[in-house]
mmCIF file of C-alpha atoms in Angstrom:
data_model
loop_
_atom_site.group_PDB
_atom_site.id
_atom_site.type_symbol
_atom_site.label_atom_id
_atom_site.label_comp_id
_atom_site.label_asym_id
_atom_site.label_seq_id
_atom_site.Cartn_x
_atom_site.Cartn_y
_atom_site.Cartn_z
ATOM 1 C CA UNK A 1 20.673 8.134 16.288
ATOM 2 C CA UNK A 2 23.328 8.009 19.302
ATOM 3 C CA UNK A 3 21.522 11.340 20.366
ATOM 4 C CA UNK A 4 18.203 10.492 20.415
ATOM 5 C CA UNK A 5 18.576 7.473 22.047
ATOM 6 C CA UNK A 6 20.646 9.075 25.079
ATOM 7 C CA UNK A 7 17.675 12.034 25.242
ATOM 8 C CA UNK A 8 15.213 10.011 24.750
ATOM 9 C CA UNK A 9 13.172 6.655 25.387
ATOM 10 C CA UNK A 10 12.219 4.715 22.574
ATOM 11 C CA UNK A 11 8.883 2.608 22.981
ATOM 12 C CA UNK A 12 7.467 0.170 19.792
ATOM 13 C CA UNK A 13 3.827 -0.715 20.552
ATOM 14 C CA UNK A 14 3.204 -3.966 18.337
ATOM 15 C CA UNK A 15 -0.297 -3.395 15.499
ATOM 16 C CA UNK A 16 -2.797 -6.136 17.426
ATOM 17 C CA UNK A 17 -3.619 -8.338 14.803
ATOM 18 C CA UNK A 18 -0.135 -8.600 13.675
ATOM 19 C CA UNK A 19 1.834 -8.413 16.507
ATOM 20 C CA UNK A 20 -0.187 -9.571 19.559
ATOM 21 C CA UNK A 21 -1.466 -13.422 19.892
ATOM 22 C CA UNK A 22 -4.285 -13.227 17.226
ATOM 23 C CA UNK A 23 -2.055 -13.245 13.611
ATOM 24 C CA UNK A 24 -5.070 -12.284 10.925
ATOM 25 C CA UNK A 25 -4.040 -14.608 8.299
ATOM 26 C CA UNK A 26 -6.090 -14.791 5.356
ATOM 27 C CA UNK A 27 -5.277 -18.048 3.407
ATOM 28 C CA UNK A 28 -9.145 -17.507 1.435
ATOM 29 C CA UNK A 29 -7.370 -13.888 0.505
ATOM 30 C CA UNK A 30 -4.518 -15.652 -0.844
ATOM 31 C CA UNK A 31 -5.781 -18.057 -2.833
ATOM 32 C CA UNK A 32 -8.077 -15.579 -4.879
ATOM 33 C CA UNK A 33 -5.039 -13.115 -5.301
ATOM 34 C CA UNK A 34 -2.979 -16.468 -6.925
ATOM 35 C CA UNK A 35 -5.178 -16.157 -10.509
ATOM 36 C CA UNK A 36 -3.414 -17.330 -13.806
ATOM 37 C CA UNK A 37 -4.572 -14.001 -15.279
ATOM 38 C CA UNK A 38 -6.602 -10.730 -14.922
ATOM 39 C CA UNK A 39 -6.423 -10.221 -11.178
ATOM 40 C CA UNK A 40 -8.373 -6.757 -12.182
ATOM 41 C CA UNK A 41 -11.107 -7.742 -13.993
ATOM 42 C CA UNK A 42 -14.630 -7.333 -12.576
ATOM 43 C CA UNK A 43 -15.186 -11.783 -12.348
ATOM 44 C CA UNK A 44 -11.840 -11.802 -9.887
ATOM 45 C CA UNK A 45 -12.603 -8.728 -7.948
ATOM 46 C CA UNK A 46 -15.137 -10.408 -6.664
ATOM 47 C CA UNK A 47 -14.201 -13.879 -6.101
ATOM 48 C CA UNK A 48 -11.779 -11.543 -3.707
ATOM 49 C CA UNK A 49 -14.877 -9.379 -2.292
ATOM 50 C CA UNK A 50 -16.069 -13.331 -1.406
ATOM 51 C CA UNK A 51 -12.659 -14.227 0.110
ATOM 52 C CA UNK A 52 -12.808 -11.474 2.698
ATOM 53 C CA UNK A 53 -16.184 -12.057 3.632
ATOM 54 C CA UNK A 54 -15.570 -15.848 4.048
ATOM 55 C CA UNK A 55 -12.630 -14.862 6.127
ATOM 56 C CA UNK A 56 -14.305 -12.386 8.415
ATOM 57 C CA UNK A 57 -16.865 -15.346 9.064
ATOM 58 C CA UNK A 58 -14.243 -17.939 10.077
ATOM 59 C CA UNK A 59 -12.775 -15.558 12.444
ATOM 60 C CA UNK A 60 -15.913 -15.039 13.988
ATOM 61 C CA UNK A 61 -16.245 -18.539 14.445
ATOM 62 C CA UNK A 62 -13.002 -18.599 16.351
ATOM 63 C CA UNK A 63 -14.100 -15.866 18.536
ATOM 64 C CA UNK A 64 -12.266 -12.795 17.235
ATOM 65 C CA UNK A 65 -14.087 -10.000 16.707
ATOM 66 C CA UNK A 66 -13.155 -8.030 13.677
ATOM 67 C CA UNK A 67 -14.592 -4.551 15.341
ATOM 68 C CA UNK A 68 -11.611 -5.345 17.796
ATOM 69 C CA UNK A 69 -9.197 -4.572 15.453
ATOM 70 C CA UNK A 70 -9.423 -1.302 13.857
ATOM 71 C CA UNK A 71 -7.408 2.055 13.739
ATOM 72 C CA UNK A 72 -8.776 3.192 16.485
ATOM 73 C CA UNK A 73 -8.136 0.314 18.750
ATOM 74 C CA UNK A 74 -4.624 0.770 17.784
ATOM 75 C CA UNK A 75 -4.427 3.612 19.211
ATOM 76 C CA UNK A 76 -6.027 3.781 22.148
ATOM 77 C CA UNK A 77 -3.250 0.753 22.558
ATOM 78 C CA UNK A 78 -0.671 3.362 22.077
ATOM 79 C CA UNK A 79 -2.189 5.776 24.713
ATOM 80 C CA UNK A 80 -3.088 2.536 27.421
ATOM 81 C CA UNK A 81 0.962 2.104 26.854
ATOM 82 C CA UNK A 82 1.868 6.370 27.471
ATOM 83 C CA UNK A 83 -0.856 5.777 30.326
ATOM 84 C CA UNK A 84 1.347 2.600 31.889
ATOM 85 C CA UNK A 85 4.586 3.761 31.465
ATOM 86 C CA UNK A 86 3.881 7.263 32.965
ATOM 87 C CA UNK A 87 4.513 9.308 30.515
ATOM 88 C CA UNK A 88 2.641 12.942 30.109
ATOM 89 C CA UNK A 89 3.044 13.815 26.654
ATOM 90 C CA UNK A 90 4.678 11.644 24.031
ATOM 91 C CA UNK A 91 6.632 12.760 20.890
ATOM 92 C CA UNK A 92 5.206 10.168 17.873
ATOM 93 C CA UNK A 93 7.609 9.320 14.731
ATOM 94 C CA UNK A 94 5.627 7.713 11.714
ATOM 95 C CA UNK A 95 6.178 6.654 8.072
ATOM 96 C CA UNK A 96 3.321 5.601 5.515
ATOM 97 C CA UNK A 97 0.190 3.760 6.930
ATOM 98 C CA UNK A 98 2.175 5.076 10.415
ATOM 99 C CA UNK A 99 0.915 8.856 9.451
ATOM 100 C CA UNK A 100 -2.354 7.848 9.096
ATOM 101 C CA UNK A 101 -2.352 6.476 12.661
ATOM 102 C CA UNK A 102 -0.122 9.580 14.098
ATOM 103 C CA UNK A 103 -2.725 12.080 12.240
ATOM 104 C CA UNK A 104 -5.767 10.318 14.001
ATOM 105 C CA UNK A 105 -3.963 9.447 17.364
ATOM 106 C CA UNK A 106 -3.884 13.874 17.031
ATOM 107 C CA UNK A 107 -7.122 14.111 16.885
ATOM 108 C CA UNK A 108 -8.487 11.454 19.334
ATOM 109 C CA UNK A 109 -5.804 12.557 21.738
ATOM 110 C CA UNK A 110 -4.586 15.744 21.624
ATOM 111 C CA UNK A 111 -3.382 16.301 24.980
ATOM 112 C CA UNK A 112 -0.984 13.603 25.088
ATOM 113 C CA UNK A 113 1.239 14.596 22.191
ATOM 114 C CA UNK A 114 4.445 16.531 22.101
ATOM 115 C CA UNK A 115 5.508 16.446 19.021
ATOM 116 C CA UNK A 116 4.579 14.176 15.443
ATOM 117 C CA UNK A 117 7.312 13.536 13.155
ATOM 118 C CA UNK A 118 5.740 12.235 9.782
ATOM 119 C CA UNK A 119 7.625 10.619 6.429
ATOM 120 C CA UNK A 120 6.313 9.532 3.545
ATOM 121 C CA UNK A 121 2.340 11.040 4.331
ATOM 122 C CA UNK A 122 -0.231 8.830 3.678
ATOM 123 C CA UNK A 123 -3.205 10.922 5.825
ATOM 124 C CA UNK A 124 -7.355 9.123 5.716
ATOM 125 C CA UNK A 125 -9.305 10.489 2.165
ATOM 126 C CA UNK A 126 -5.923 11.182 0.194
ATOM 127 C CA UNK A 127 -4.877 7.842 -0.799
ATOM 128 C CA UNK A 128 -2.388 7.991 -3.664
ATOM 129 C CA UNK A 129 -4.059 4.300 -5.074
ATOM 130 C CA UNK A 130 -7.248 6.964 -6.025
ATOM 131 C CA UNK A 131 -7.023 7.142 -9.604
ATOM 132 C CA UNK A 132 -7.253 10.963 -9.447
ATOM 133 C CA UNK A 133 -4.382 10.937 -7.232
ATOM 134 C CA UNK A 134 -2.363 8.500 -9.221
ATOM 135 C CA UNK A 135 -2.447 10.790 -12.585
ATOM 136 C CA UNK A 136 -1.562 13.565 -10.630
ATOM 137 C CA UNK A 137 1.547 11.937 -9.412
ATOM 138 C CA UNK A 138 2.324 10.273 -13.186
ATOM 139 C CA UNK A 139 1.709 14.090 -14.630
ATOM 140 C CA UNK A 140 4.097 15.533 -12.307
ATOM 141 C CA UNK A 141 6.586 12.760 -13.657
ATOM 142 C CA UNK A 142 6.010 13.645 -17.533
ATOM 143 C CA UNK A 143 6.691 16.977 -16.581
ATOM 144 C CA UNK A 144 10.214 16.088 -14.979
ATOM 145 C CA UNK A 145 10.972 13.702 -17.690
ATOM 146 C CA UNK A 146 10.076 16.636 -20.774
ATOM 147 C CA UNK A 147 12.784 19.040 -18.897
ATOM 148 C CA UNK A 148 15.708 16.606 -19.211
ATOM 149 C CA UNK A 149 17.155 16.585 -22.192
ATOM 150 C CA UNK A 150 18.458 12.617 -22.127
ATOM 151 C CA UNK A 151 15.060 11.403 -21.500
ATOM 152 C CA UNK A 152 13.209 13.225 -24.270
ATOM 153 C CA UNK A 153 16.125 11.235 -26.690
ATOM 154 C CA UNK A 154 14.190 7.908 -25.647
ATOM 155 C CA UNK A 155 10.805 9.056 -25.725
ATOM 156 C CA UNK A 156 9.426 12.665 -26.289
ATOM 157 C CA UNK A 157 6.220 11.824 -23.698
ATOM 158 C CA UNK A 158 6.330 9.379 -21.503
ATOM 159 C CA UNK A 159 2.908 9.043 -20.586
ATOM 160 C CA UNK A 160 1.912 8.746 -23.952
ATOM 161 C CA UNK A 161 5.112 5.681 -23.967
ATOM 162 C CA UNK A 162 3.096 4.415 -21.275
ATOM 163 C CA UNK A 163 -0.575 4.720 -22.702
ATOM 164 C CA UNK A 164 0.388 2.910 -25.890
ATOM 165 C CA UNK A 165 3.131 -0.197 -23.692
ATOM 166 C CA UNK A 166 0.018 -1.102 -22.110
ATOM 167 C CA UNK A 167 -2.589 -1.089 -24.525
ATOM 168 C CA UNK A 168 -0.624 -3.480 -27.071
ATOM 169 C CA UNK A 169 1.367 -5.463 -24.598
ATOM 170 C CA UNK A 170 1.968 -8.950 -26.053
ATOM 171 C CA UNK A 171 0.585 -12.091 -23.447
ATOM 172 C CA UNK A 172 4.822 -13.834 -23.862
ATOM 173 C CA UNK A 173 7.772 -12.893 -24.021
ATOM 174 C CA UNK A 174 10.965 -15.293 -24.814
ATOM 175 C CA UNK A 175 8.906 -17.536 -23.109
ATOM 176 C CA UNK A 176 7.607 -15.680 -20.083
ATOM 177 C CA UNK A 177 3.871 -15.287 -20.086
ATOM 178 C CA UNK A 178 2.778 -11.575 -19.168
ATOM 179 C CA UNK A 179 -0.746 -10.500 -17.681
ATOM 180 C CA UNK A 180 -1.288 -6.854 -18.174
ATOM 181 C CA UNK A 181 -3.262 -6.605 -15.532
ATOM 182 C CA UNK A 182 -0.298 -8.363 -13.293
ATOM 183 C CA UNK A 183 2.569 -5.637 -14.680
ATOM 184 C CA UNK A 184 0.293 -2.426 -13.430
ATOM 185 C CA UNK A 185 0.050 -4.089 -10.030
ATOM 186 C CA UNK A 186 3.508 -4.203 -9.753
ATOM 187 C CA UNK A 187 3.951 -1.288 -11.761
ATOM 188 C CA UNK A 188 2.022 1.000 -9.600
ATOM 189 C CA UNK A 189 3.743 -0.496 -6.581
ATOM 190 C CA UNK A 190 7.298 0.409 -7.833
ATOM 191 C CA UNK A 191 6.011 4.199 -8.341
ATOM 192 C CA UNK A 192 6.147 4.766 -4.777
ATOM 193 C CA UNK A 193 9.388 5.356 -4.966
ATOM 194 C CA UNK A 194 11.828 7.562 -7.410
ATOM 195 C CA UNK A 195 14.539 5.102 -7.636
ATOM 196 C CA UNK A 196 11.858 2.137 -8.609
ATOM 197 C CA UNK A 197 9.901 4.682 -10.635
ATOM 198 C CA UNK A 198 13.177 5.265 -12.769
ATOM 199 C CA UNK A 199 12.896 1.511 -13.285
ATOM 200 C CA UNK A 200 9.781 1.818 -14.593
ATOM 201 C CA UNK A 201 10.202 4.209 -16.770
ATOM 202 C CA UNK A 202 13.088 2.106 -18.176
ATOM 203 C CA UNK A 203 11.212 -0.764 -18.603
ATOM 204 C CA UNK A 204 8.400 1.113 -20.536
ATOM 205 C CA UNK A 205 10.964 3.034 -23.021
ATOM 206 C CA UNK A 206 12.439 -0.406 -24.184
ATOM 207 C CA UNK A 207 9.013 -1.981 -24.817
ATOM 208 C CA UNK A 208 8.403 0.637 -26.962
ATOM 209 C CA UNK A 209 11.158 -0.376 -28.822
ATOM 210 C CA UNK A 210 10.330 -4.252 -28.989
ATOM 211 C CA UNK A 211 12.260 -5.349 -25.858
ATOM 212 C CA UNK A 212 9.190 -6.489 -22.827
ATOM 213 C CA UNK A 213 11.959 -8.202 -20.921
ATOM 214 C CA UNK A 214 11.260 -5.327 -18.206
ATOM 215 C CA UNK A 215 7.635 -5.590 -18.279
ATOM 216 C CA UNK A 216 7.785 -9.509 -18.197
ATOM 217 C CA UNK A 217 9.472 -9.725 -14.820
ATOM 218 C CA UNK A 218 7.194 -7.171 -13.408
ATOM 219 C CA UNK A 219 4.212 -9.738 -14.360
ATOM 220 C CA UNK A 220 5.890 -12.749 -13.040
ATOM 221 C CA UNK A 221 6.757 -10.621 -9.874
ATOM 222 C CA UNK A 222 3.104 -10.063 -9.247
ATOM 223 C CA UNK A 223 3.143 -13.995 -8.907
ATOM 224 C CA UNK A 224 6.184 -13.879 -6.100
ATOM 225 C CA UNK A 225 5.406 -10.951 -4.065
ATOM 226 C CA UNK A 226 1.590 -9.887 -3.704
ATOM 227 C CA UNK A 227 -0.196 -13.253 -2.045
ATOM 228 C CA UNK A 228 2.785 -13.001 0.408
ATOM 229 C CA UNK A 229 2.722 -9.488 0.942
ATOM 230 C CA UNK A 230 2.079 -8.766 5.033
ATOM 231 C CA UNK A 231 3.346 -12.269 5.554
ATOM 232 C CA UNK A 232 0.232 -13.628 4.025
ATOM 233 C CA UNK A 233 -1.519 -11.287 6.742
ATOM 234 C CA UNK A 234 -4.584 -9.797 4.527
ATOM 235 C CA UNK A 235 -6.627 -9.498 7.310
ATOM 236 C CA UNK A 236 -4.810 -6.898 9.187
ATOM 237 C CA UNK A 237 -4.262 -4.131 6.636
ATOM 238 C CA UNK A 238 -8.031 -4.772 5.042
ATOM 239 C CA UNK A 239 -9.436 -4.361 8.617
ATOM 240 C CA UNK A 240 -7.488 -0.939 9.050
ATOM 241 C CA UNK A 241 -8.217 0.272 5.632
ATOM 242 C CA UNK A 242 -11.783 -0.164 6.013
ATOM 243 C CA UNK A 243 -11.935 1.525 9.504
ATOM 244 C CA UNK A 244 -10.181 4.758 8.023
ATOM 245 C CA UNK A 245 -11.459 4.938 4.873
ATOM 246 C CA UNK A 246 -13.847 3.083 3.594
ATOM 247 C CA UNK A 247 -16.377 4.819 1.779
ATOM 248 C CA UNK A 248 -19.983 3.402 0.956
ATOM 249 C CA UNK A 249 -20.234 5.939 -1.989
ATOM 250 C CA UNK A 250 -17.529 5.575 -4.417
ATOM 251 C CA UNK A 251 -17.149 2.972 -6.648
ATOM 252 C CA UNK A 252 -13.635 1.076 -6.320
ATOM 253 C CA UNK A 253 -13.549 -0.872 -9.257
#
């Protein structure tokens, strides 16, 4: 905005890893998320589980030490850069992941913030991909869906549309193979947000009536966007993840 930018500096500090010299690509990630079928089940999970540790090992033999890039060496990037450029307090505007790194920057540095503008919350220990979490949010959906009186014509409960799509999904359609496993991934990706959900919920009200067209491109987008996602830059996002959140207790599977 033409305001903010006359009031105010704006300063981008780059995520090391991603931004800086060292680019964590992950090609042993990739090649483990590019399976013909079942990404989910327990066999691929941990060819991927194998991936990442092979990767972490190859970067220590090219002398980058994985430690070195975790949330909290983001940030104390953030506050060398407030430090450098003189600033006393600093006003922080973040979206997603960004939240999680604005909510922690808080706590580690209290002093030096102004004010913290957050979108789209995404905070450590509350993330939506929990299944908890994630039937909470498709509950909360039903709920809309039962109030409006054109959706209940195409299907009286949506989650129960959904329960019984997936559980008798065919493996082609006109052609197009489909991987169950492959249209959740996507599925659950498009739920982040309403216009996408919508499409979901499109999607899943046809197949019920014998039309997986929907569903089919969701599986064969598995196969175009998630090796890429991040620029084929795995490394980055797992290393953050696991400094924030990671939790020796719970079982992810």
């Amino acid at each position: 905005k033409e305001w903010m930018l006359k009031h105010h500096d704006i300063v981008m500090v780059g995520y090391r890893g991603f931004d800086g010299s060292v680019f964590l690509k992950t090609p042993e990630i990739i090649n483990n998320l590019k399976v013909k079928s079942d990404p989910l089940s327990s066999e691929n999970l941990e060819k991927l589980g194998q991936s990442l540790n092979l990767a972490f090992e190859r970067f220590q033999r090219e002398g980058i030490d994985p430690d070195g890039y975790n949330i909290v060496e983001v940030i104390d990037d953030i506050e060398i850069t407030r430090k450098k450029l003189g600033y006393k307090k600093i006003n922080l505007f973040s979206a997603s992941y960004g939240t999680r790194v604005a909510y922690i920057y808080g706590l580690r540095y209290p002093d030096s913030i102004n004010r913290s503008v957050m979108y789209a919350v995404n905070p450590p220990g509350h993330f939506i991909w929990y299944p908890d979490n994630m039937e909470s949010l498709l509950k909360y959906y039903n709920e809309l869906w039962k109030k409006d009186a054109e959706a209940v014509k195409k299907s009286t409960d949506l989650l129960q549309t959904m329960k019984v799509v997936l559980n008798s999904l065919p493996t082609e359609w006109n052609g197009v193979f489909i991987d169950s496993d492959k249209v959740k991934i996507v599925m659950f990706l498009q739920l982040y947000h309403v216009s996408s959900a919508v499409m979901v919920f499109d999607a899943l009200v046809a197949a019920e009536k014998g039309d997986y067209s929907g569903l089919a491109y969701l599986s064969v987008a598995y196969d175009m966007m998630i090796p890429n996602v991040w620029n084929q830059n795995w490394g980055e996002p797992f290393f953050k993840a696991g400094s924030a959140d990671y939790d020796p207790l719970r079982d992810y599977e």
